XYZ file of C-alpha atoms in Angstrom:
364
model
C 34.109 9.696 9.796
C 31.894 8.176 12.485
C 28.349 9.464 12.600
C 28.661 10.499 16.249
C 32.114 12.053 15.888
C 32.586 15.409 17.606
C 34.794 18.390 16.971
C 35.935 21.136 19.288
C 33.839 24.282 19.487
C 35.485 27.587 20.348
C 33.938 30.958 21.015
C 34.767 33.569 18.388
C 36.554 36.571 19.802
C 34.636 39.799 19.106
C 37.976 41.627 19.036
C 39.188 39.742 15.991
C 39.736 41.816 12.883
C 37.852 40.879 9.697
C 41.067 39.217 8.436
C 41.396 37.122 11.600
C 37.714 36.158 11.516
C 37.917 35.145 7.877
C 41.017 33.039 8.435
C 39.357 31.123 11.301
C 36.069 30.744 9.417
C 37.956 29.390 6.424
C 39.621 26.761 8.603
C 36.317 25.856 10.201
C 34.709 25.416 6.811
C 37.338 22.903 5.648
C 37.518 21.140 9.043
C 41.100 22.298 9.490
C 40.364 23.796 12.886
C 37.684 23.986 15.566
C 34.118 24.890 14.864
C 33.310 28.486 15.838
C 30.487 29.892 17.964
C 29.304 33.413 17.268
C 27.347 34.547 20.284
C 27.155 32.800 23.634
C 27.240 28.995 23.750
C 27.058 26.417 26.486
C 28.863 23.747 24.469
C 32.542 22.856 23.991
C 31.941 20.137 21.361
C 29.588 19.762 18.430
C 28.847 17.112 15.821
C 31.701 16.913 13.323
C 29.477 18.120 10.515
C 28.911 21.502 12.147
C 31.280 24.330 11.181
C 29.646 27.363 12.790
C 27.174 27.908 15.621
C 25.110 31.076 15.642
C 22.816 32.085 18.458
C 19.478 33.480 17.384
C 16.557 34.987 19.318
C 13.220 34.831 17.550
C 10.261 37.158 18.116
C 9.156 34.830 20.911
C 12.328 35.688 22.817
C 13.516 32.085 23.054
C 17.232 31.744 22.321
C 18.463 28.900 20.073
C 21.945 27.774 19.095
C 21.827 26.919 15.407
C 24.420 24.485 14.076
C 25.346 25.209 10.453
C 27.423 22.930 8.243
C 30.112 24.092 5.822
C 28.060 22.870 2.897
C 25.044 24.938 3.961
C 27.077 28.131 4.414
C 29.003 27.700 1.166
C 25.863 26.824 -0.783
C 24.264 29.998 0.534
C 27.279 32.167 -0.375
C 27.629 30.731 -3.891
C 23.924 31.019 -4.638
C 23.895 34.615 -3.354
C 26.874 35.664 -5.408
C 25.388 34.024 -8.509
C 21.991 35.686 -8.023
C 23.694 39.109 -7.767
C 26.029 38.530 -10.686
C 29.044 38.880 -8.403
C 32.370 37.925 -10.033
C 35.723 36.813 -8.648
C 37.478 39.905 -7.285
C 34.289 41.860 -6.529
C 34.108 43.461 -3.094
C 31.639 43.343 -0.210
C 31.318 45.859 2.623
C 30.554 44.738 6.154
C 27.908 46.881 7.899
C 26.416 44.140 10.109
C 27.689 42.466 13.309
C 29.384 39.075 13.180
C 27.060 37.805 15.897
C 24.386 37.486 13.255
C 24.255 35.155 10.276
C 23.857 38.076 7.854
C 27.259 39.439 8.941
C 28.891 35.990 8.688
C 27.405 35.593 5.215
C 29.243 38.674 3.998
C 32.551 37.114 5.033
C 31.787 33.746 3.406
C 30.610 35.430 0.174
C 33.814 37.429 0.051
C 35.819 34.257 0.632
C 34.173 32.770 -2.420
C 35.149 35.877 -4.442
C 38.753 35.825 -3.219
C 38.443 39.196 -1.518
C 38.154 40.595 1.997
C 35.143 42.689 3.049
C 35.638 46.394 3.762
C 34.901 46.682 7.472
C 32.508 49.632 7.930
C 30.842 48.535 11.139
C 32.070 51.528 13.122
C 32.838 53.809 10.196
C 32.410 57.580 10.221
C 32.773 59.988 7.367
C 32.955 59.192 3.669
C 32.603 55.533 2.830
C 34.814 53.708 0.313
C 33.029 52.053 -2.594
C 32.049 48.367 -2.513
C 30.332 46.321 -5.170
C 27.861 44.744 -2.760
C 26.673 45.158 0.788
C 23.968 43.989 3.168
C 21.951 46.006 5.668
C 18.756 45.994 7.734
C 15.793 48.327 7.181
C 16.796 50.485 10.164
C 20.109 51.329 8.442
C 18.299 52.069 5.181
C 15.929 54.411 7.022
C 18.883 56.261 8.548
C 20.577 56.550 5.168
C 17.498 58.072 3.666
C 16.884 60.424 6.586
C 20.128 62.197 7.235
C 23.127 59.862 6.912
C 24.269 61.094 3.472
C 27.627 59.274 3.645
C 25.921 55.941 4.087
C 23.391 56.776 1.406
C 26.154 57.528 -1.071
C 27.772 54.174 -0.259
C 24.511 52.338 -0.905
C 23.871 54.209 -4.151
C 27.295 53.326 -5.462
C 26.926 49.589 -4.758
C 25.764 47.301 -7.576
C 23.201 45.819 -5.180
C 22.189 46.242 -1.561
C 20.685 43.263 0.266
C 18.059 44.388 2.766
C 16.769 41.841 5.280
C 16.611 40.897 8.957
C 13.214 42.545 9.389
C 10.215 43.546 7.264
C 10.923 46.302 4.710
C 7.952 48.576 4.227
C 6.791 49.360 0.699
C 7.217 53.088 1.306
C 10.826 52.758 2.476
C 11.574 50.466 -0.466
C 10.186 53.043 -2.911
C 12.117 55.846 -1.227
C 15.343 53.874 -1.594
C 14.761 53.098 -5.274
C 13.928 56.734 -5.941
C 17.227 57.696 -4.327
C 19.083 55.329 -6.633
C 19.674 52.374 -4.313
C 19.390 48.961 -6.042
C 17.528 47.167 -3.233
C 17.311 43.390 -3.163
C 14.806 42.324 -0.506
C 15.906 39.142 1.223
C 14.004 36.616 3.262
C 15.498 33.925 5.414
C 16.668 33.130 8.941
C 19.599 31.635 10.731
C 18.135 28.177 10.157
C 18.440 28.763 6.422
C 21.956 30.188 6.498
C 20.420 33.641 6.237
C 18.617 35.049 3.224
C 17.575 32.332 0.753
C 14.820 34.191 -1.103
C 15.738 37.310 -3.076
C 12.942 39.618 -4.289
C 10.429 36.854 -3.695
C 12.347 34.208 -5.681
C 14.336 31.359 -4.065
C 18.060 31.096 -4.673
C 19.499 28.209 -6.669
C 19.135 24.955 -4.743
C 16.301 26.298 -2.548
C 12.679 25.249 -2.648
C 9.795 27.092 -1.018
C 6.314 25.805 -0.229
C 3.343 26.920 1.855
C 1.923 24.465 4.391
C -1.813 23.939 4.934
C -1.422 26.198 7.978
C 0.005 28.890 5.632
C 3.484 28.614 7.122
C 6.501 29.100 4.848
C 8.521 25.901 4.488
C 12.029 25.816 3.044
C 14.065 22.941 1.605
C 17.565 22.787 0.213
C 21.300 22.623 0.874
C 21.227 25.887 2.844
C 19.185 24.487 5.731
C 20.914 24.106 9.102
C 21.916 20.806 10.734
C 20.195 21.108 14.139
C 19.625 23.158 17.277
C 22.345 22.396 19.815
C 20.868 20.988 22.980
C 17.368 21.210 21.535
C 17.423 18.449 18.943
C 13.857 17.445 19.748
C 12.647 20.958 18.939
C 14.519 20.806 15.649
C 12.783 17.546 14.761
C 9.394 19.230 15.211
C 10.340 21.990 12.715
C 12.399 19.964 10.233
C 9.934 17.538 8.598
C 10.689 15.370 5.576
C 13.542 17.636 4.562
C 11.479 20.835 4.944
C 12.230 23.457 7.615
C 8.888 24.903 8.673
C 9.315 28.528 9.678
C 7.142 30.549 12.020
C 6.196 32.912 9.205
C 2.978 33.016 7.239
C 3.176 33.552 3.497
C 1.603 33.106 0.116
C 2.580 33.076 -3.548
C 1.540 35.970 -5.770
C 2.478 36.026 -9.436
C 5.032 33.291 -8.722
C 6.762 35.214 -5.950
C 6.771 34.638 -2.218
C 4.892 37.253 -0.144
C 5.782 37.150 3.553
C 2.747 38.088 5.573
C 4.257 37.956 9.086
C 4.885 35.608 11.907
C 2.287 33.037 12.779
C 2.650 34.015 16.445
C 2.056 37.740 15.986
C -1.752 37.499 16.031
C -3.385 38.552 19.279
C -7.001 38.120 20.354
C -8.403 41.321 21.781
C -12.026 41.381 22.865
C -12.638 38.302 20.755
C -11.203 39.858 17.600
C -8.035 38.603 15.893
C -5.485 41.382 15.309
C -2.282 40.872 13.275
C 0.453 43.006 14.790
C 2.392 42.847 11.533
C -0.635 44.005 9.519
C -1.147 46.954 11.895
C 2.508 47.966 11.532
C 2.545 47.666 7.743
C -0.569 49.798 7.456
C 0.763 52.497 9.722
C 4.136 52.645 7.940
C 2.381 52.948 4.603
C 0.102 55.807 5.759
C 2.626 57.664 7.936
C 5.880 56.876 6.064
C 8.151 59.247 7.927
C 7.596 57.633 11.323
C 8.550 54.341 12.983
C 5.807 52.239 14.553
C 5.587 48.948 16.437
C 2.487 47.126 17.606
C 2.573 45.120 20.815
C 0.137 43.727 23.349
C -0.446 44.036 27.089
C -2.354 41.460 29.110
C -5.659 43.004 30.057
C -8.536 41.737 32.221
C -11.152 43.326 29.964
C -9.681 42.716 26.493
C -7.542 39.613 27.131
C -4.755 41.188 25.086
C -4.862 44.937 24.561
C -3.333 46.435 21.431
C -0.724 49.122 22.083
C 1.322 51.197 19.639
C 4.893 52.439 20.095
C 5.835 55.550 18.070
C 9.449 56.565 17.599
C 10.257 60.256 17.159
C 8.388 63.498 17.765
C 5.552 65.328 16.036
C 2.787 64.211 13.701
C 0.828 61.987 13.768
C -0.965 62.399 17.064
C -2.414 59.480 19.014
C -5.849 60.534 17.839
C -4.694 60.414 14.196
C -3.355 56.877 14.639
C -6.498 55.659 16.429
C -8.793 57.152 13.777
C -6.771 55.704 10.909
C -6.673 52.189 12.381
C -10.382 52.292 13.131
C -11.053 53.213 9.454
C -8.793 50.474 8.154
C -9.522 47.582 10.492
C -12.572 48.530 12.575
C -13.166 50.103 15.945
C -11.751 47.054 17.747
C -8.294 47.979 16.444
C -8.150 51.306 18.256
C -5.033 51.148 20.448
C -5.619 50.924 24.182
C -2.391 52.722 24.880
C 0.632 54.433 23.356
C 4.358 54.473 24.086
C 6.538 57.285 22.749
C 10.258 56.581 22.349
C 13.269 58.223 20.646
C 14.000 54.849 18.952
C 12.327 51.448 18.904
C 14.265 48.730 20.797
C 15.485 45.933 18.539
C 16.954 42.488 19.011
C 19.360 40.741 16.712
C 20.011 43.104 13.874
C 16.675 44.641 13.180
C 13.608 42.958 14.605
C 11.583 45.128 16.970
C 11.637 43.721 20.539
C 7.926 43.599 21.382
C 8.599 42.020 24.751
C 10.801 44.981 25.674
C 8.120 47.427 24.501
C 5.636 45.796 26.862
C 8.078 46.050 29.693
C 8.794 49.717 28.949
C 5.108 50.502 28.834
C 4.495 48.861 32.205
C 7.458 50.727 33.731
C 6.347 54.132 32.324
C 4.561 56.530 34.709
C 0.839 56.615 34.120
């Protein structure tokens, strides 16, 4: 096949059943049909090597169309099933949207096992049992704080993949105490989803840390390109390594994800990691949801603000005092935003840009 050959790209229909989606994905994976786009796309053709196109929005808010090959998606599915000890005939449940790579992965893993996922995306009531499933921390939080039907489903599964956003240590411990076999995943659309399980890379995946402390990933699971932004891809894909925007380190042979390289703000001349602030608050006040964000400020440059979801303890004074004790007086928030729930983008990442907008729109 010619290097510049193209194939048709069609937009996946959100009304398709799981069976219909799987049939079309299967055809796309063996090049017996058009490539499929999950999420909006501005293209009608893609390089012949690309099977699926998945739109992703990072923490920066910039949207990218990631082109994934069949070999990358199948390598990811096979390595995942192997790591979990999944056998032919085992079942997966689908609790994530098919506009995200984590949802697509469930379908491809099931294809490899000769089964069809149990579609539980809009389920109510008692859940049927599945051998494996994948969720985001928000869903795990809900299961542990009132959704007993979902919790029972997670407890019955052989393993529950949790990814898409940072999982706090406290929530992880709560889940394990409740009997959920949590497997913490790390990855992104550019790596065909989760490629590191409980700190260890899947088969065929290599992890390294760059001199700038960024996590770099190499292997068959890495995407082909960004559609329409090939130059950007070339800046992030260097010598076979995809360089993520996340900082990390190795500890006892396992990868520790420290947070995004672009989540550090400078406030009054002091560097403040928004991820570190969030992790500390979640550890100290485990029954609340927090998000750190910044507002442009003439005095501070960037002023730290805290969003708190839910009612009751802790008070703003409690949060300020705790952060000052942990990080210093410069980390006292310059403002607070109280919400019923934190806004998220994708399947679980807090939308900090939206928080800043909501704060600016709120009455003073």
